[in-house]
Every structure is written in C-alpha cells, then in structure tokens.
mmCIF file of C-alpha atoms in Angstrom:
data_model
loop_
_atom_site.group_PDB
_atom_site.id
_atom_site.type_symbol
_atom_site.label_atom_id
_atom_site.label_comp_id
_atom_site.label_asym_id
_atom_site.label_seq_id
_atom_site.Cartn_x
_atom_site.Cartn_y
_atom_site.Cartn_z
ATOM 1 C CA MET A 1142 34.861 24.129 15.778
ATOM 2 C CA PHE A 1143 32.780 27.351 14.895
ATOM 3 C CA ALA A 1144 32.620 26.609 11.192
ATOM 4 C CA GLN A 1145 30.668 23.037 11.841
ATOM 5 C CA GLN A 1146 28.100 24.827 14.160
ATOM 6 C CA PRO A 1147 26.111 25.731 10.837
ATOM 7 C CA THR A 1148 26.240 22.220 9.737
ATOM 8 C CA VAL A 1149 24.946 21.032 13.125
ATOM 9 C CA THR A 1150 22.214 23.450 13.347
ATOM 10 C CA ARG A 1151 21.142 22.286 10.098
ATOM 11 C CA SER A 1152 21.348 18.441 10.594
ATOM 12 C CA SER A 1153 19.650 19.297 13.408
ATOM 13 C CA SER A 1154 16.655 21.431 12.186
ATOM 14 C CA SER A 1155 16.667 18.321 9.649
ATOM 15 C CA VAL A 1156 16.097 15.869 11.779
ATOM 16 C CA LEU A 1157 13.265 18.280 13.687
ATOM 17 C CA ALA A 1158 11.588 18.477 10.066
ATOM 18 C CA THR A 1159 11.731 14.555 9.569
ATOM 19 C CA ASN A 1160 10.392 13.840 12.762
ATOM 20 C CA LYS A 1161 7.436 16.467 12.453
ATOM 21 C CA VAL A 1162 7.178 14.884 8.892
ATOM 22 C CA LEU A 1163 6.335 11.604 10.460
ATOM 23 C CA LYS A 1164 4.406 12.891 13.358
ATOM 24 C CA ASN A 1165 2.136 14.009 10.930
ATOM 25 C CA THR A 1166 1.964 11.428 8.671
ATOM 26 C CA TYR A 1167 0.685 8.681 11.244
ATOM 27 C CA LEU A 1168 -1.515 11.082 12.196
ATOM 28 C CA LEU A 1169 -3.264 11.949 9.500
ATOM 29 C CA LEU A 1170 -2.976 7.476 8.072
ATOM 30 C CA SER A 1171 -4.604 7.078 11.874
ATOM 31 C CA MET A 1172 -7.448 9.292 10.750
ATOM 32 C CA THR A 1173 -8.079 8.289 7.365
ATOM 33 C CA LEU A 1174 -7.542 4.517 8.545
ATOM 34 C CA ILE A 1175 -10.578 5.413 10.961
ATOM 35 C CA PHE A 1176 -13.009 7.346 9.007
ATOM 36 C CA SER A 1177 -12.301 4.755 5.650
ATOM 37 C CA SER A 1178 -13.239 1.701 8.041
ATOM 38 C CA ILE A 1179 -16.409 4.023 8.561
ATOM 39 C CA THR A 1180 -16.980 4.014 4.971
ATOM 40 C CA ALA A 1181 -16.194 0.651 4.217
ATOM 41 C CA TYR A 1182 -19.347 -0.501 7.122
ATOM 42 C CA PHE A 1183 -21.465 2.360 5.114
ATOM 43 C CA GLY A 1184 -20.274 -0.118 2.143
ATOM 44 C CA ILE A 1185 -21.210 -3.107 4.201
ATOM 45 C CA ILE A 1186 -24.650 -2.180 5.506
ATOM 46 C CA SER A 1187 -26.017 -0.237 2.023
ATOM 47 C CA GLY A 1188 -25.730 -3.454 0.144
ATOM 48 C CA THR A 1189 -22.976 -1.645 -2.687
ATOM 49 C CA SER A 1190 -23.223 -3.819 -5.663
ATOM 50 C CA GLN A 1191 -19.882 -4.470 -7.698
ATOM 51 C CA GLY A 1192 -20.492 -1.647 -9.722
ATOM 52 C CA GLY A 1193 -20.876 0.658 -7.411
ATOM 53 C CA ALA A 1194 -17.620 -0.420 -5.916
ATOM 54 C CA LEU A 1195 -15.992 -0.185 -8.956
ATOM 55 C CA VAL A 1196 -17.146 3.242 -9.648
ATOM 56 C CA SER A 1197 -15.861 4.216 -5.769
ATOM 57 C CA THR A 1198 -12.436 3.280 -6.772
ATOM 58 C CA ILE A 1199 -12.439 4.691 -10.003
ATOM 59 C CA ALA A 1200 -13.153 8.097 -8.747
ATOM 60 C CA ALA A 1201 -10.418 7.936 -6.250
ATOM 61 C CA ILE A 1202 -7.885 6.548 -8.012
ATOM 62 C CA VAL A 1203 -8.358 9.585 -10.434
ATOM 63 C CA MET A 1204 -8.333 12.084 -7.814
ATOM 64 C CA LEU A 1205 -5.781 10.650 -6.540
ATOM 65 C CA TRP A 1206 -3.689 10.638 -9.632
ATOM 66 C CA PHE A 1207 -5.075 14.333 -10.653
ATOM 67 C CA VAL A 1208 -6.255 16.145 -7.673
ATOM 68 C CA LEU A 1209 -4.135 15.326 -4.882
ATOM 69 C CA PRO A 1210 -1.082 15.736 -6.640
ATOM 70 C CA ARG A 1211 -2.452 19.149 -7.295
ATOM 71 C CA THR A 1212 -3.688 20.130 -3.751
ATOM 72 C CA ALA A 1213 -1.332 17.690 -1.548
ATOM 73 C CA ASN A 1214 0.961 21.395 -0.605
ATOM 74 C CA SER A 1215 -2.099 23.181 0.375
ATOM 75 C CA ALA A 1216 -4.921 23.118 3.084
ATOM 76 C CA ALA A 1217 -6.701 21.727 0.407
ATOM 77 C CA GLY A 1218 -4.873 18.673 0.488
ATOM 78 C CA ILE A 1219 -6.352 16.808 3.711
ATOM 79 C CA PRO A 1220 -9.383 16.490 2.763
ATOM 80 C CA VAL A 1221 -8.948 15.539 -0.847
ATOM 81 C CA LEU A 1222 -7.174 13.199 1.133
ATOM 82 C CA PHE A 1223 -10.246 12.016 3.205
ATOM 83 C CA VAL A 1224 -12.514 11.899 0.042
ATOM 84 C CA ILE A 1225 -10.018 9.459 -1.747
ATOM 85 C CA THR A 1226 -9.544 7.336 1.649
ATOM 86 C CA GLY A 1227 -13.516 7.074 1.971
ATOM 87 C CA LEU A 1228 -14.400 6.268 -1.695
ATOM 88 C CA LEU A 1229 -11.238 3.557 -1.567
ATOM 89 C CA GLY A 1230 -13.024 2.508 1.492
ATOM 90 C CA TYR A 1231 -16.457 2.607 0.442
ATOM 91 C CA GLY A 1232 -15.210 -0.031 -2.311
ATOM 92 C CA LEU A 1233 -14.477 -2.368 0.333
ATOM 93 C CA GLY A 1234 -18.214 -3.351 0.948
ATOM 94 C CA PRO A 1235 -19.012 -6.184 -1.835
ATOM 95 C CA MET A 1236 -15.701 -7.750 -0.752
ATOM 96 C CA LEU A 1237 -15.822 -7.651 3.007
ATOM 97 C CA SER A 1238 -19.888 -8.708 3.058
ATOM 98 C CA TYR A 1239 -19.018 -11.702 0.957
ATOM 99 C CA TYR A 1240 -15.485 -12.672 3.645
ATOM 100 C CA LEU A 1241 -18.282 -11.704 6.632
ATOM 101 C CA SER A 1242 -20.572 -13.875 5.206
ATOM 102 C CA MET A 1243 -18.422 -17.169 5.354
ATOM 103 C CA THR A 1244 -19.543 -19.092 9.208
ATOM 104 C CA ASN A 1245 -15.415 -18.098 10.265
ATOM 105 C CA GLY A 1246 -15.588 -15.006 8.203
ATOM 106 C CA PRO A 1247 -15.894 -12.452 10.587
ATOM 107 C CA SER A 1248 -12.386 -14.077 12.382
ATOM 108 C CA ILE A 1249 -11.038 -14.032 8.642
ATOM 109 C CA VAL A 1250 -11.368 -10.116 8.175
ATOM 110 C CA MET A 1251 -9.987 -9.498 11.950
ATOM 111 C CA THR A 1252 -7.008 -11.426 11.352
ATOM 112 C CA ALA A 1253 -6.122 -9.628 8.593
ATOM 113 C CA LEU A 1254 -6.908 -6.802 9.138
ATOM 114 C CA GLY A 1255 -4.752 -7.323 12.628
ATOM 115 C CA GLY A 1256 -1.968 -9.430 10.462
ATOM 116 C CA THR A 1257 -2.164 -6.236 8.197
ATOM 117 C CA GLY A 1258 -1.328 -3.740 11.510
ATOM 118 C CA VAL A 1259 1.196 -6.036 12.435
ATOM 119 C CA ILE A 1260 3.419 -6.476 9.242
ATOM 120 C CA PHE A 1261 3.051 -2.472 8.891
ATOM 121 C CA LEU A 1262 3.776 -1.618 12.646
ATOM 122 C CA GLY A 1263 6.954 -4.179 12.192
ATOM 123 C CA LEU A 1264 8.409 -3.160 9.271
ATOM 124 C CA SER A 1265 7.839 0.733 9.675
ATOM 125 C CA GLY A 1266 9.653 -0.686 13.666
ATOM 126 C CA TYR A 1267 12.842 -1.636 11.146
ATOM 127 C CA ALA A 1268 12.964 0.892 8.690
ATOM 128 C CA LEU A 1269 13.117 3.732 11.664
ATOM 129 C CA THR A 1270 15.268 1.619 14.337
ATOM 130 C CA THR A 1271 17.742 0.587 11.301
ATOM 131 C CA LYS A 1272 17.320 4.157 9.138
ATOM 132 C CA LYS A 1273 18.881 2.282 6.053
ATOM 133 C CA ASP A 1274 17.384 3.636 2.893
ATOM 134 C CA PHE A 1275 15.560 1.718 0.500
ATOM 135 C CA SER A 1276 15.661 4.007 -2.110
ATOM 136 C CA PHE A 1277 17.313 1.264 -4.536
ATOM 137 C CA MET A 1278 14.465 -0.714 -4.566
ATOM 138 C CA ALA A 1279 12.080 1.977 -6.541
ATOM 139 C CA GLY A 1280 12.988 0.748 -10.031
ATOM 140 C CA PHE A 1281 12.171 -3.072 -8.424
ATOM 141 C CA LEU A 1282 9.051 -2.183 -6.734
ATOM 142 C CA MET A 1283 7.456 -0.332 -9.617
ATOM 143 C CA VAL A 1284 8.770 -3.067 -11.973
ATOM 144 C CA GLY A 1285 6.633 -5.248 -9.406
ATOM 145 C CA LEU A 1286 3.674 -3.402 -9.270
ATOM 146 C CA PHE A 1287 3.460 -3.057 -13.108
ATOM 147 C CA VAL A 1288 3.876 -7.186 -13.811
ATOM 148 C CA VAL A 1289 1.144 -8.168 -10.854
ATOM 149 C CA ILE A 1290 -1.407 -5.019 -12.235
ATOM 150 C CA ALA A 1291 -0.965 -7.204 -15.736
ATOM 151 C CA ALA A 1292 -1.309 -10.869 -14.035
ATOM 152 C CA SER A 1293 -4.305 -9.515 -12.705
ATOM 153 C CA ILE A 1294 -6.044 -8.020 -15.656
ATOM 154 C CA ALA A 1295 -5.208 -11.436 -17.330
ATOM 155 C CA ASN A 1296 -6.534 -12.977 -14.801
ATOM 156 C CA ILE A 1297 -9.960 -11.422 -14.790
ATOM 157 C CA PHE A 1298 -10.167 -13.594 -18.384
ATOM 158 C CA PHE A 1299 -8.662 -16.889 -17.722
ATOM 159 C CA ALA A 1300 -9.542 -17.038 -13.857
ATOM 160 C CA MET A 1301 -7.311 -19.356 -12.434
ATOM 161 C CA PRO A 1302 -7.327 -19.342 -8.437
ATOM 162 C CA ALA A 1303 -3.734 -20.416 -8.449
ATOM 163 C CA LEU A 1304 -3.054 -17.244 -10.477
ATOM 164 C CA GLN A 1305 -5.177 -14.991 -8.003
ATOM 165 C CA LEU A 1306 -3.697 -16.479 -4.439
ATOM 166 C CA ALA A 1307 0.088 -16.202 -6.554
ATOM 167 C CA VAL A 1308 -0.751 -12.458 -7.658
ATOM 168 C CA SER A 1309 -1.853 -11.582 -3.621
ATOM 169 C CA ALA A 1310 1.698 -13.032 -2.326
ATOM 170 C CA ALA A 1311 3.428 -10.862 -4.257
ATOM 171 C CA VAL A 1312 1.250 -8.108 -3.867
ATOM 172 C CA ILE A 1313 1.803 -8.445 0.183
ATOM 173 C CA MET A 1314 5.844 -8.644 -0.484
ATOM 174 C CA ILE A 1315 5.209 -5.631 -3.123
ATOM 175 C CA MET A 1316 3.745 -3.697 -0.343
ATOM 176 C CA ALA A 1317 6.185 -4.800 2.346
ATOM 177 C CA GLY A 1318 8.913 -3.182 -0.255
ATOM 178 C CA PHE A 1319 6.463 -0.119 -0.858
ATOM 179 C CA ILE A 1320 6.426 0.592 3.246
ATOM 180 C CA LEU A 1321 10.022 0.289 3.767
ATOM 181 C CA PHE A 1322 10.685 2.245 1.028
ATOM 182 C CA GLN A 1323 8.188 4.970 2.075
ATOM 183 C CA THR A 1324 9.195 4.931 5.709
ATOM 184 C CA SER A 1325 13.169 5.507 4.928
ATOM 185 C CA SER A 1326 11.987 7.721 2.032
ATOM 186 C CA ILE A 1327 10.584 10.404 4.622
ATOM 187 C CA ILE A 1328 13.612 9.563 7.376
ATOM 188 C CA HIS A 1329 15.941 10.410 4.288
ATOM 189 C CA GLY A 1330 14.314 13.536 3.588
ATOM 190 C CA GLY A 1331 12.891 11.963 0.183
ATOM 191 C CA GLU A 1332 9.995 13.072 0.839
ATOM 192 C CA THR A 1333 8.639 16.044 2.922
ATOM 193 C CA ASN A 1334 4.679 16.152 2.008
ATOM 194 C CA TYR A 1335 2.607 14.560 4.893
ATOM 195 C CA ILE A 1336 -0.321 14.320 2.888
ATOM 196 C CA MET A 1337 1.676 12.189 -0.139
ATOM 197 C CA ALA A 1338 3.484 10.070 2.549
ATOM 198 C CA ALA A 1339 0.345 8.998 4.316
ATOM 199 C CA ALA A 1340 -1.451 8.787 0.869
ATOM 200 C CA GLY A 1341 1.507 6.192 -0.007
ATOM 201 C CA LEU A 1342 1.296 4.419 2.785
ATOM 202 C CA PHE A 1343 -2.660 4.194 3.210
ATOM 203 C CA LEU A 1344 -2.535 2.392 -0.742
ATOM 204 C CA SER A 1345 0.211 -0.104 0.612
ATOM 205 C CA LEU A 1346 -2.007 -1.007 3.479
ATOM 206 C CA LEU A 1347 -5.303 -1.199 1.528
ATOM 207 C CA ASN A 1348 -3.342 -3.505 -0.418
ATOM 208 C CA MET A 1349 -1.818 -5.380 1.563
ATOM 209 C CA PHE A 1350 -4.876 -6.123 3.672
ATOM 210 C CA GLN A 1351 -7.097 -7.114 0.290
ATOM 211 C CA ALA A 1352 -4.519 -9.546 -0.638
ATOM 212 C CA LEU A 1353 -3.891 -10.760 3.333
ATOM 213 C CA LEU A 1354 -7.948 -11.196 3.007
ATOM 214 C CA HIS A 1355 -8.074 -13.403 0.004
ATOM 215 C CA LEU A 1356 -5.100 -15.578 0.901
ATOM 216 C CA LEU A 1357 -6.489 -16.262 4.178
ATOM 217 C CA GLY A 1358 -9.797 -16.826 2.321
ATOM 218 C CA ALA A 1359 -8.875 -19.370 -0.004
ATOM 219 C CA PHE A 1360 -6.745 -21.312 3.053
ATOM 220 C CA SER A 1361 -9.286 -21.077 5.347
ATOM 221 C CA ASN A 1362 -11.722 -24.757 5.799
ATOM 222 C CA ASN A 1363 -14.498 -22.615 4.756
ATOM 223 C CA ASP A 1364 -16.096 -22.654 1.258
ATOM 224 C CA MET B 1092 -18.680 -11.775 -18.931
ATOM 225 C CA ASP B 1093 -20.508 -8.298 -17.295
ATOM 226 C CA TRP B 1094 -19.399 -5.239 -17.891
ATOM 227 C CA VAL B 1095 -18.017 -4.765 -13.880
ATOM 228 C CA ALA B 1096 -15.035 -7.041 -15.048
ATOM 229 C CA ILE B 1097 -14.885 -4.975 -18.251
ATOM 230 C CA GLY B 1098 -14.379 -1.898 -16.667
ATOM 231 C CA SER B 1099 -11.696 -3.913 -14.409
ATOM 232 C CA ALA B 1100 -10.162 -4.556 -17.123
ATOM 233 C CA LEU B 1101 -9.931 -1.428 -18.666
ATOM 234 C CA PHE B 1102 -9.403 0.533 -15.196
ATOM 235 C CA GLY B 1103 -6.054 -1.908 -14.980
ATOM 236 C CA ILE B 1104 -5.091 -1.461 -18.405
ATOM 237 C CA ALA B 1105 -4.968 2.519 -17.520
ATOM 238 C CA MET B 1106 -3.094 1.849 -14.576
ATOM 239 C CA LEU B 1107 -0.416 -0.121 -16.057
ATOM 240 C CA VAL B 1108 -0.250 2.953 -18.728
ATOM 241 C CA PHE B 1109 0.046 5.667 -15.841
ATOM 242 C CA ILE B 1110 2.769 3.710 -14.000
ATOM 243 C CA PHE B 1111 4.919 2.858 -17.202
ATOM 244 C CA PRO B 1112 6.536 5.744 -17.596
ATOM 245 C CA ARG B 1113 7.002 5.935 -13.946
ATOM 246 C CA MET B 1114 8.419 3.016 -14.004
ATOM 247 C CA ARG B 1115 10.851 3.700 -17.275
ATOM 248 C CA HIS B 1116 12.136 6.530 -15.083
ATOM 249 C CA ALA B 1117 12.834 4.667 -11.348
ATOM 250 C CA LEU B 1118 14.341 2.302 -13.143
ATOM 251 C CA LYS B 1119 16.674 4.761 -14.854
ATOM 252 C CA HIS B 1120 17.502 7.334 -12.213
ATOM 253 C CA SER B 1121 16.549 5.123 -8.825
ATOM 254 C CA PRO B 1122 20.135 4.424 -7.532
ATOM 255 C CA LYS B 1123 21.638 0.609 -7.646
ATOM 256 C CA GLY B 1124 21.122 -1.457 -4.295
ATOM 257 C CA THR B 1125 24.511 -3.857 -3.070
ATOM 258 C CA MET B 1126 23.940 -7.184 -1.638
ATOM 259 C CA LYS B 1127 23.944 -5.433 1.417
ATOM 260 C CA ASP B 1128 21.157 -4.171 0.673
ATOM 261 C CA TRP B 1129 19.576 -6.040 -0.860
ATOM 262 C CA LEU B 1130 19.479 -8.676 2.477
ATOM 263 C CA GLY B 1131 18.548 -5.743 4.518
ATOM 264 C CA TYR B 1132 15.676 -5.987 2.203
ATOM 265 C CA LEU B 1133 15.158 -9.874 2.410
ATOM 266 C CA PHE B 1134 15.488 -10.423 6.337
ATOM 267 C CA PRO B 1135 12.487 -8.338 7.124
ATOM 268 C CA LEU B 1136 10.577 -9.962 4.172
ATOM 269 C CA GLY B 1137 11.565 -13.477 5.467
ATOM 270 C CA PHE B 1138 9.914 -12.724 8.871
ATOM 271 C CA VAL B 1139 6.540 -10.881 6.859
ATOM 272 C CA VAL B 1140 6.299 -14.980 4.414
ATOM 273 C CA LEU B 1141 6.729 -17.025 8.041
ATOM 274 C CA PHE B 1142 4.163 -14.511 9.833
ATOM 275 C CA VAL B 1143 1.475 -14.484 6.613
ATOM 276 C CA ALA B 1144 1.919 -18.054 6.898
ATOM 277 C CA PHE B 1145 1.916 -18.886 10.692
ATOM 278 C CA LEU B 1146 -1.822 -16.666 10.139
ATOM 279 C CA ILE B 1147 -2.619 -18.829 7.133
ATOM 280 C CA MET B 1148 -2.121 -21.793 9.218
ATOM 281 C CA SER B 1149 -4.099 -20.337 12.258
ATOM 282 C CA VAL B 1150 -7.276 -20.287 9.730
ATOM 283 C CA ARG B 1151 -7.404 -23.544 8.486
#
C-alpha cells in the first residue's frame, strides 16, 4: 500500500501538470486568435497587396521555424508567438478583402469562422473526453501535409479549380487530424510546452479556416 | 507569371524541404495504429465531412 503511494502522487502531479499545460495552451491560443483577428482587420483596411501578404506570411513562417523553437522555453516565446500570429493574421488581409467584396461575402466569412470554431471545439472535446492516443497518426499527417503542399505548388502553374477544391478538402481533413494529434499529445505528455502547443493549434485552425473559406466561396451562388 | 506566384512556389518548395526530414522521422518512429485506432480517427472525421457538407449546402 505504501509502496504504491509515490506512484499515485506522481500520477496525480502528472495530471495536474497536463491540466496546467492544457489551460495555458487554450488561454494563449484564444489570446493569439483575438490578436491575429485584429491584425487581419488592419490587413483589410490598409488594403494590403498580395505581395505584402506573402512577405508577411513568409516572415511569420521563418520565425516559426527558426526563432520560436529557440525561445519557446523562456518568457520571450510569448511575444514571439504574438508576432508570428499577428503576421499570419495580417497576411489574411487580401484574401478576406476578396471574399468580403462578394455580395454574400460577410456571410461566407462568418460561416467559415463559425464552422472552424465548431469543428475545433468538437474535435478537442472528442480527444479530451475519449483520451485516445493519436500519436500513431504522426507519419500519416506529415505525408498528407507534404502531398497537399506539393499539390498546391503544382496548382500555381496548372491553375485547375478542381485541384484547388480537392486540396482545400484535403487540408480540412488533415488539419482535423492535426487537432486530434496535438490535443492528444498534450493529454499524454508528449507536448509539455504550452507555447509550442498553442502555435501548432493556431496553425491548424488558420489552415482549416482558409480551406473552409475557399470551399464555401467556391460553392456559394455568388461568383 | 507575376513575382507573387513565383515567390509562393519558392516558399512552397522551401516548406517541402523543411518538412521532408520530419516526415521521414515521423514515418520511421511513430507507433503503428491498429484498426481500432484508425476507426477512432475516422469516426470524428466523418462528422467533420458531414458538417462541412452542411455548411456548403447552407451557403448555396
């Protein structure tokens, strides 16, 4: 009985640590989402060009690859994440301006936003309540991401609307997988850094929102 | 073709180069899922597909 006590203590402290990571991740995620929506608004009202949006997105991804991993274990990681999410939000400006200029554009944008939120809450709830381990999906998701990026590059040259729709549909499914994978990784102790966890979930949400917006824009009656 | 398209393509290729070693690592080292594990992924995915179809119908 006494021999088991340290195990129980370690287990409960592990659960507490997991809950703390989850709480901090969702808190940071919600703050970065609000911040990026503000910068997206500035991207819209300032009339950012597509070139400006591309530069902003490239700067954000370069920081995500090379700066965030070096600062994520210190307090500097939080402002770095805000800069990254702010740049990514600003980069959405031209795309949002395009959809908002359509007759039912505001409705499409709000539907995509709400739909992304509902999917995220549903998948997070599923991963949190079932406590399933989705670590087996790592290889599958990375291959999926690789294929989708390769198809997107090909479509820059071929400009096939059907391929664009297929890529958008695939992105939604892959990002759904990433949300399950990342949430289960936090629950099972694979991800203990809430800054990296929030960055991963933010990217999944951003990509899902963009893909859903493309699909809804393409299938809406308005051309 | 304008510089934005060329820049996007180059950026995409850089992403592929960055992702490729991580993809190989994940393929080699991630645990293999059972049929039950994959069904646990396909079940919520089915709901996502149905929900997206519902959203598309709502904007048509």
